[in-house]
mmCIF file of N, CA and C in Angstrom:
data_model
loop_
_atom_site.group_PDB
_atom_site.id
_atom_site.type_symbol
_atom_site.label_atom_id
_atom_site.label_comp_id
_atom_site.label_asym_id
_atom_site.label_seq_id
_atom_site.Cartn_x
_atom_site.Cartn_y
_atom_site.Cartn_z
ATOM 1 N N UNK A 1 -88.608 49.003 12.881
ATOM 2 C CA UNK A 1 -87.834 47.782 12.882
ATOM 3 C C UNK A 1 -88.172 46.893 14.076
ATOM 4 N N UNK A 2 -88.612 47.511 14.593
ATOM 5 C CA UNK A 2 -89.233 46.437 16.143
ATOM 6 C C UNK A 2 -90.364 45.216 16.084
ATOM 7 N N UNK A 3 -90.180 44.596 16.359
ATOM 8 C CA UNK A 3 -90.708 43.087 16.044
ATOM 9 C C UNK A 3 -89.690 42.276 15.029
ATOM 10 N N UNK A 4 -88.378 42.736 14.607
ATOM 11 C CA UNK A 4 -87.894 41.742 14.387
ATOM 12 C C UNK A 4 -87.230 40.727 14.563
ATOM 13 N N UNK A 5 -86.826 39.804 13.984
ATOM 14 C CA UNK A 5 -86.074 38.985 14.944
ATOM 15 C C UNK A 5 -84.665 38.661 13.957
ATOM 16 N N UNK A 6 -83.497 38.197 15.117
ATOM 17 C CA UNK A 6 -81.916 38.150 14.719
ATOM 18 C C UNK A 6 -81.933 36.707 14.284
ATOM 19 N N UNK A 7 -81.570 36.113 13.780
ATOM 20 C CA UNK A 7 -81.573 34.207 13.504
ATOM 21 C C UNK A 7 -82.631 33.806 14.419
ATOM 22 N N UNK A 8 -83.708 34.354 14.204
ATOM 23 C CA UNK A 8 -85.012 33.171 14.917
ATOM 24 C C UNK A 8 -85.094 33.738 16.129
ATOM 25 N N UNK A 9 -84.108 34.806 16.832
ATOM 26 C CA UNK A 9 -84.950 35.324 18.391
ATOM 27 C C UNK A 9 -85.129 36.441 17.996
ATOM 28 N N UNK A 10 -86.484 36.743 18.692
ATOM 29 C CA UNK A 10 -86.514 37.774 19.264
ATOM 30 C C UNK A 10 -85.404 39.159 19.430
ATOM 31 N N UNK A 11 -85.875 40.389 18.499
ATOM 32 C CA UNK A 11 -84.792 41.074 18.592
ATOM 33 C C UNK A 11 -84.520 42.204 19.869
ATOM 34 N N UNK A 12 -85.633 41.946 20.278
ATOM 35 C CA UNK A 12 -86.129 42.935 21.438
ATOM 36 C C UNK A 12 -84.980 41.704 22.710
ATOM 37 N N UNK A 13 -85.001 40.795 22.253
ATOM 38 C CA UNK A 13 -84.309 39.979 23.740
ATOM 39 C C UNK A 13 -82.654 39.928 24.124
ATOM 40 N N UNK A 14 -82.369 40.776 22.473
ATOM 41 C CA UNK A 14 -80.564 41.072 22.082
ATOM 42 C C UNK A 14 -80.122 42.013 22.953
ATOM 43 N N UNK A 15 -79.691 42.515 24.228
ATOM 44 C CA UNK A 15 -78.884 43.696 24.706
ATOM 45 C C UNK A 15 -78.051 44.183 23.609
ATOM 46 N N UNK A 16 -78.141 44.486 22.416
ATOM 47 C CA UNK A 16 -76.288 44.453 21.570
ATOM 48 C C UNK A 16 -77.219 46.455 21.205
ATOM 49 N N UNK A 17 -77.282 47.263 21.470
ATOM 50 C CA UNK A 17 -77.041 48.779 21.750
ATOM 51 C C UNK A 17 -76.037 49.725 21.687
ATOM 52 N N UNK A 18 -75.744 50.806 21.154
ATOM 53 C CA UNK A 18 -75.163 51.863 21.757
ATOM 54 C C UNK A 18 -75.386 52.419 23.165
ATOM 55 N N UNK A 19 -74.601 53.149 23.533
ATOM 56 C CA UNK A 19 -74.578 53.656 24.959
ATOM 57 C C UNK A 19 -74.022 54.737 24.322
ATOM 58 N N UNK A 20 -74.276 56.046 25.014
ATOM 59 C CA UNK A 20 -73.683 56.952 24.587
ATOM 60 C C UNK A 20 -73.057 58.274 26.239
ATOM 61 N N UNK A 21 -72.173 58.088 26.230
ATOM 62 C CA UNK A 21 -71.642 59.016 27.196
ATOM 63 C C UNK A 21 -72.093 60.362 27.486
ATOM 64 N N UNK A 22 -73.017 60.485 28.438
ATOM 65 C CA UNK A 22 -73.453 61.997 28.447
ATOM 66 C C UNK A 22 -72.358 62.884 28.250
ATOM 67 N N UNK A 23 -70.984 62.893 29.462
ATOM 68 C CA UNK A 23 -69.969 63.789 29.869
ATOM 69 C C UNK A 23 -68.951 64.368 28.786
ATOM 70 N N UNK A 24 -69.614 62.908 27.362
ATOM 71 C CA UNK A 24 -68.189 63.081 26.351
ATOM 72 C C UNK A 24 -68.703 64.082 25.187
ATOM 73 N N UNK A 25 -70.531 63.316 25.260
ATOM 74 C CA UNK A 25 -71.123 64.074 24.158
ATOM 75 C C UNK A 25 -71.521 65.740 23.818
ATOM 76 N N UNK A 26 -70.883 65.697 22.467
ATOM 77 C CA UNK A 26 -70.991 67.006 21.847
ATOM 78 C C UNK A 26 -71.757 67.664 21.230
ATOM 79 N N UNK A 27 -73.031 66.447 21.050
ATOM 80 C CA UNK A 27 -74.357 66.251 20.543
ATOM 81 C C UNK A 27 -73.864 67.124 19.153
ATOM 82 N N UNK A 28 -72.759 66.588 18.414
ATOM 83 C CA UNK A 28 -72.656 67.239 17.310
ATOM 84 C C UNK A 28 -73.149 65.898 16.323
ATOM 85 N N UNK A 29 -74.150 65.146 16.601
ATOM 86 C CA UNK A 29 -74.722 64.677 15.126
ATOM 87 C C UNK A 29 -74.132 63.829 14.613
ATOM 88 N N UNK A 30 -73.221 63.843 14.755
ATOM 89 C CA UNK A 30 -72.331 62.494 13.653
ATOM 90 C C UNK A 30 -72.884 60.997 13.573
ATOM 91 N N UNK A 31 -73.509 60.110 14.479
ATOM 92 C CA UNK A 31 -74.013 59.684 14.648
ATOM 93 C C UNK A 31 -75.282 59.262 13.728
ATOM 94 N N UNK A 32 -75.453 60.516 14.196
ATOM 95 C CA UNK A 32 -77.349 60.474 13.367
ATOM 96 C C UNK A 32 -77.112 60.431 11.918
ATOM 97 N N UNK A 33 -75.776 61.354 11.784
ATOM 98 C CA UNK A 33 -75.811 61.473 9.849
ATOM 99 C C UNK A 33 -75.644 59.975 9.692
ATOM 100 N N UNK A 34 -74.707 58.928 10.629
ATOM 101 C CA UNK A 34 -73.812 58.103 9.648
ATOM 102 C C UNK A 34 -75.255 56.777 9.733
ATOM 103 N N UNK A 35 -76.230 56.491 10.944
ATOM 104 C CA UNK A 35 -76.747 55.709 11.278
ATOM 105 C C UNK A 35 -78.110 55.855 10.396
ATOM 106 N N UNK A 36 -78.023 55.085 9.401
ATOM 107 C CA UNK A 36 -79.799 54.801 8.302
ATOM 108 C C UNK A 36 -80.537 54.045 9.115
ATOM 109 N N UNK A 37 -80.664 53.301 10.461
ATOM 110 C CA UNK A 37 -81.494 52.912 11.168
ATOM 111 C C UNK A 37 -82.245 53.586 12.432
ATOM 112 N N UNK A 38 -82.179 54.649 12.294
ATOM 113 C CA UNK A 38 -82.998 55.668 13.333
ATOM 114 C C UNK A 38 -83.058 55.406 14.517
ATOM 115 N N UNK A 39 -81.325 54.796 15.419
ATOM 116 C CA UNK A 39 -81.231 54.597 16.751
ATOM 117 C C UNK A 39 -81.213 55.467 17.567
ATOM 118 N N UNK A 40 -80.818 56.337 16.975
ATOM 119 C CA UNK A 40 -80.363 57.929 17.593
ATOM 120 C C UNK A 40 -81.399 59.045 17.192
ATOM 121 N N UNK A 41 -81.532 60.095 18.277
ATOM 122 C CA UNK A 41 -82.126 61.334 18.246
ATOM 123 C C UNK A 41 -81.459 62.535 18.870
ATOM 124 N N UNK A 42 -81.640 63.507 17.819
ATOM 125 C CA UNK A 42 -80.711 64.636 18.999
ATOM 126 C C UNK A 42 -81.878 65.356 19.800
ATOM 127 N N UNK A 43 -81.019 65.240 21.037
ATOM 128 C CA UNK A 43 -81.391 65.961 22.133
ATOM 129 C C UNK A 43 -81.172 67.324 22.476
ATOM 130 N N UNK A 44 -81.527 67.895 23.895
ATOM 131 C CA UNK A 44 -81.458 69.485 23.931
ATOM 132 C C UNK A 44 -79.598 69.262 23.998
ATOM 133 N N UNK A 45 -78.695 68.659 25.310
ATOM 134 C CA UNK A 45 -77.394 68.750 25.543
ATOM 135 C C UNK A 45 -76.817 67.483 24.604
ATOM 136 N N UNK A 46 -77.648 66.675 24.523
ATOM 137 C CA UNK A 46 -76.953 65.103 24.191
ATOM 138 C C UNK A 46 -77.606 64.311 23.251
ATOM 139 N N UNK A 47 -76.909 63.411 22.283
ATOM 140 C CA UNK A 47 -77.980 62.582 21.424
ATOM 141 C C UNK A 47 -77.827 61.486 22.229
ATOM 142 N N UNK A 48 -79.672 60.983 22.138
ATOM 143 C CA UNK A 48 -79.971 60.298 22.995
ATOM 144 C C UNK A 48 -80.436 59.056 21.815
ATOM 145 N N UNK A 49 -80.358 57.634 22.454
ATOM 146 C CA UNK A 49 -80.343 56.552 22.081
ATOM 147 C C UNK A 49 -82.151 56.264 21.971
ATOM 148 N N UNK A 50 -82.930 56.138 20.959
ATOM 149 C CA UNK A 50 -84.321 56.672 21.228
ATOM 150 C C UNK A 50 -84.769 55.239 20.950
ATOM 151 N N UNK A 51 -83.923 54.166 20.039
ATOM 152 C CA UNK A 51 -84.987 53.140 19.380
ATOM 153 C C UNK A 51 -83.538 52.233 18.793
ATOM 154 N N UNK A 52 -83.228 51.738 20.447
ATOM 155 C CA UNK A 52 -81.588 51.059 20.492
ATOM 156 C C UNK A 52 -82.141 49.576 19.699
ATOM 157 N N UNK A 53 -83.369 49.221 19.512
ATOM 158 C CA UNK A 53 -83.865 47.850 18.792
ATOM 159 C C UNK A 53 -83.750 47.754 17.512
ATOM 160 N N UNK A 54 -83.963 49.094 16.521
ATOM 161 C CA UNK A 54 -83.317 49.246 15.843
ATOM 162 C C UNK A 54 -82.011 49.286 15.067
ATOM 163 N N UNK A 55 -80.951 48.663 16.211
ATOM 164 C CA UNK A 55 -79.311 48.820 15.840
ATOM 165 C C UNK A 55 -78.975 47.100 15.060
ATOM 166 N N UNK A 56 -78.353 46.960 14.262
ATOM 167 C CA UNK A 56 -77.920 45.883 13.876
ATOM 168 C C UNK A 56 -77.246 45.432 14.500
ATOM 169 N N UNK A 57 -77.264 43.916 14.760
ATOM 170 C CA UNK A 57 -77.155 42.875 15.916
ATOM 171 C C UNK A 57 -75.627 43.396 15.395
ATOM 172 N N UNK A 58 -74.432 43.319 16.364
ATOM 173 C CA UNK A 58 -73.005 42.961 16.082
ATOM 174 C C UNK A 58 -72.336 44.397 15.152
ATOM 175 N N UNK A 59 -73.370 45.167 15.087
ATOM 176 C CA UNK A 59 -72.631 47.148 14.025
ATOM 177 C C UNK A 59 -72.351 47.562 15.152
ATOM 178 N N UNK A 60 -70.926 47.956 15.495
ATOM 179 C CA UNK A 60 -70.589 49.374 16.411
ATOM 180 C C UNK A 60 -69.984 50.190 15.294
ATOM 181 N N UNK A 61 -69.843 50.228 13.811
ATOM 182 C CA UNK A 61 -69.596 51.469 13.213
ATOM 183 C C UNK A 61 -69.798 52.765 13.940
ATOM 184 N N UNK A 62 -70.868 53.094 14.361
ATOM 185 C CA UNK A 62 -71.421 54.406 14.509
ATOM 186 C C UNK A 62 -70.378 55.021 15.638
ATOM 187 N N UNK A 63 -69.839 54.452 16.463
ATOM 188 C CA UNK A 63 -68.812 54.907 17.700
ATOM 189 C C UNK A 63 -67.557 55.094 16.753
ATOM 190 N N UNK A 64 -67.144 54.577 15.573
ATOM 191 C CA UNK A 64 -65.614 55.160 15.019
ATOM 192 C C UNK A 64 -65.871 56.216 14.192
ATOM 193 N N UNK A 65 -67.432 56.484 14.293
ATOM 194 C CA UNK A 65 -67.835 57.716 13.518
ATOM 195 C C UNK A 65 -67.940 59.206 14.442
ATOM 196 N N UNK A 66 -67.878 59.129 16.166
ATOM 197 C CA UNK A 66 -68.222 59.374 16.546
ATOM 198 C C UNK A 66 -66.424 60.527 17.296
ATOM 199 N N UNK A 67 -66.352 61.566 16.595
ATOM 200 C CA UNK A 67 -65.314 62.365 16.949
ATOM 201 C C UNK A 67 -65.001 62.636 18.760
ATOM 202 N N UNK A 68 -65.990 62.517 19.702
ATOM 203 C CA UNK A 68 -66.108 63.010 20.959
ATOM 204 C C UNK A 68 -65.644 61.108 21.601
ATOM 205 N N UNK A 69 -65.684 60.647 20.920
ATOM 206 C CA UNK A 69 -65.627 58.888 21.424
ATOM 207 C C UNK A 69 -66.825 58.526 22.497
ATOM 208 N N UNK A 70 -67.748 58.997 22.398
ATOM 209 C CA UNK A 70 -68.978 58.846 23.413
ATOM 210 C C UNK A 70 -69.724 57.587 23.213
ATOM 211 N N UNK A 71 -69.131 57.059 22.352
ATOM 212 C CA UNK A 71 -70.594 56.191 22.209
ATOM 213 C C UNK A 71 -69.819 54.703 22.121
ATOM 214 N N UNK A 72 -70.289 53.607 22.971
ATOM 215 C CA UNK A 72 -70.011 52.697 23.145
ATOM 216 C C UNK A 72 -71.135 51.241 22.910
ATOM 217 N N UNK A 73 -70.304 50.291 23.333
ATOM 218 C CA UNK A 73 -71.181 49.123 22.672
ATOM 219 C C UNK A 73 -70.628 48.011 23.619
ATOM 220 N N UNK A 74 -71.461 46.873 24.075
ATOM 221 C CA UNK A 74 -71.517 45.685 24.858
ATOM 222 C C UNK A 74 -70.158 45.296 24.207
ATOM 223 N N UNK A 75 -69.055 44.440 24.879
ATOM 224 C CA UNK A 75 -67.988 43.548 24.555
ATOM 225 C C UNK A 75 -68.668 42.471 22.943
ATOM 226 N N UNK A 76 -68.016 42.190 21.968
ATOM 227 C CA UNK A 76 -68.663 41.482 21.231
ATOM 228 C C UNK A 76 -68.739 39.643 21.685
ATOM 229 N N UNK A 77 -67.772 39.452 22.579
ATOM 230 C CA UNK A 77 -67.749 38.069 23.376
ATOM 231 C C UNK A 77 -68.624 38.187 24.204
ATOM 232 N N UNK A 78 -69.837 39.322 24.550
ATOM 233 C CA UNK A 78 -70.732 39.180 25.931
ATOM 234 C C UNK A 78 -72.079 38.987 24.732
ATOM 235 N N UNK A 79 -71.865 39.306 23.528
ATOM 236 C CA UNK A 79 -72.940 39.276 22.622
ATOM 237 C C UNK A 79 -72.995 37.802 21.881
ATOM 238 N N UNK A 80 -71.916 37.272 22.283
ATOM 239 C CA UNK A 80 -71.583 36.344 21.203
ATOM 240 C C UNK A 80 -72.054 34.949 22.278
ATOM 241 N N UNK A 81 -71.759 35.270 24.056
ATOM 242 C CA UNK A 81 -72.283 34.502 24.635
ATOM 243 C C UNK A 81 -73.755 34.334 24.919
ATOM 244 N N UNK A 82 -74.675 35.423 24.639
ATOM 245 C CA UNK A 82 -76.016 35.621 25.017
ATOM 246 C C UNK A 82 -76.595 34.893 23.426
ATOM 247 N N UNK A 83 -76.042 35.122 22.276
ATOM 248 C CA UNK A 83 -76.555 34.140 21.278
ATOM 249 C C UNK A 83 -76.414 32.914 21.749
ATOM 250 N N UNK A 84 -75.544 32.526 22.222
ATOM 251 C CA UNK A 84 -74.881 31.098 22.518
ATOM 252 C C UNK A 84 -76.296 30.487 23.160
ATOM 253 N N UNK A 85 -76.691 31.385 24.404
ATOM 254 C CA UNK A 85 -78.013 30.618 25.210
ATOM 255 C C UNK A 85 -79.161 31.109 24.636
ATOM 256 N N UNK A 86 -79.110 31.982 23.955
ATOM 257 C CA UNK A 86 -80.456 32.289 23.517
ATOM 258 C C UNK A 86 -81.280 31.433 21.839
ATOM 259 N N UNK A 87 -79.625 30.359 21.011
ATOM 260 C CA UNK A 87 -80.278 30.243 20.093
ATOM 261 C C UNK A 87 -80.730 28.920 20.238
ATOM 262 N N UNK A 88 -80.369 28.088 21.049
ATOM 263 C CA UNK A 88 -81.436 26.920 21.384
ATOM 264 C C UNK A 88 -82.371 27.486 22.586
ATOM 265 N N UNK A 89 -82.744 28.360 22.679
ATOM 266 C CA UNK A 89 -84.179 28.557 23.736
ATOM 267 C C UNK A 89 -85.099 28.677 22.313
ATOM 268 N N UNK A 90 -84.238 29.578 21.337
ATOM 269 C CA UNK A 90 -85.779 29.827 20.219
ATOM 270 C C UNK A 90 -85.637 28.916 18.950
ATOM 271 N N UNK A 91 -84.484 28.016 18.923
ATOM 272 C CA UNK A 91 -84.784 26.777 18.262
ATOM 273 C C UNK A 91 -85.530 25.790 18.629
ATOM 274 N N UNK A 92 -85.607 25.794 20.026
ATOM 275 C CA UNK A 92 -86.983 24.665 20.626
ATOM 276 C C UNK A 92 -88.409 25.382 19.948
ATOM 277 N N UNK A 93 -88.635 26.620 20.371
ATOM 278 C CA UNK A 93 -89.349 27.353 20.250
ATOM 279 C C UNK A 93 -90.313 27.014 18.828
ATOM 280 N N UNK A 94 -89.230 27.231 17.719
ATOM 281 C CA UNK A 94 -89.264 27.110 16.318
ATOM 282 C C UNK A 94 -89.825 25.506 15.867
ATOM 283 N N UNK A 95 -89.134 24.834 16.786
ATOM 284 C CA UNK A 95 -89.072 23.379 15.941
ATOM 285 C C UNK A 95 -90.823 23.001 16.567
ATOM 286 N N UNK A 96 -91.416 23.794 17.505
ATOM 287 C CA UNK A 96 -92.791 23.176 17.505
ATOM 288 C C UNK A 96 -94.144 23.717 16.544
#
């Protein structure tokens, strides 16, 4: 999924990720079953976030799936402000 882009940017330039809590995780999988975009990998203690570019811009599903509550996601107003500046940088971009 890498090289794509969200409304015209760059998807690699989106922070919008899981985070996942080492201390909480139970590396019991839940995650991995519920997520069809291959963000997640299990690890030896912890599932680790392997290919966070892969996550759909604005999905935190995967954290109410997530029984240990480990897994977290950017504020959706800190995502909603980084579109804000980022979609006229790649509408200039576009319009040449």
């Amino acid at each position: 999924m890498a090289g794509r882009d969200y409304m015209g940017i760059p998807r690699e330039e989106i922070p919008w990720y899981p985070t996942i809590d080492e201390d909480l995780c139970t590396n019991c999988g839940a995650c991995l079953d519920f997520c069809s975009n291959e963000v997640f990998e299990q690890g030896d203690m912890t599932t680790i976030v392997t290919n966070p570019y892969n996550c759909v811009v604005g999905c935190s599903a995967c954290a109410k799936e997530c029984p240990a509550a480990a897994i977290s996601f950017p504020k959706k107003e800190e995502l909603i402000a980084i579109l804000n500046v980022l979609r006229p940088k790649y509408a200039k971009i576009h319009q040449h």
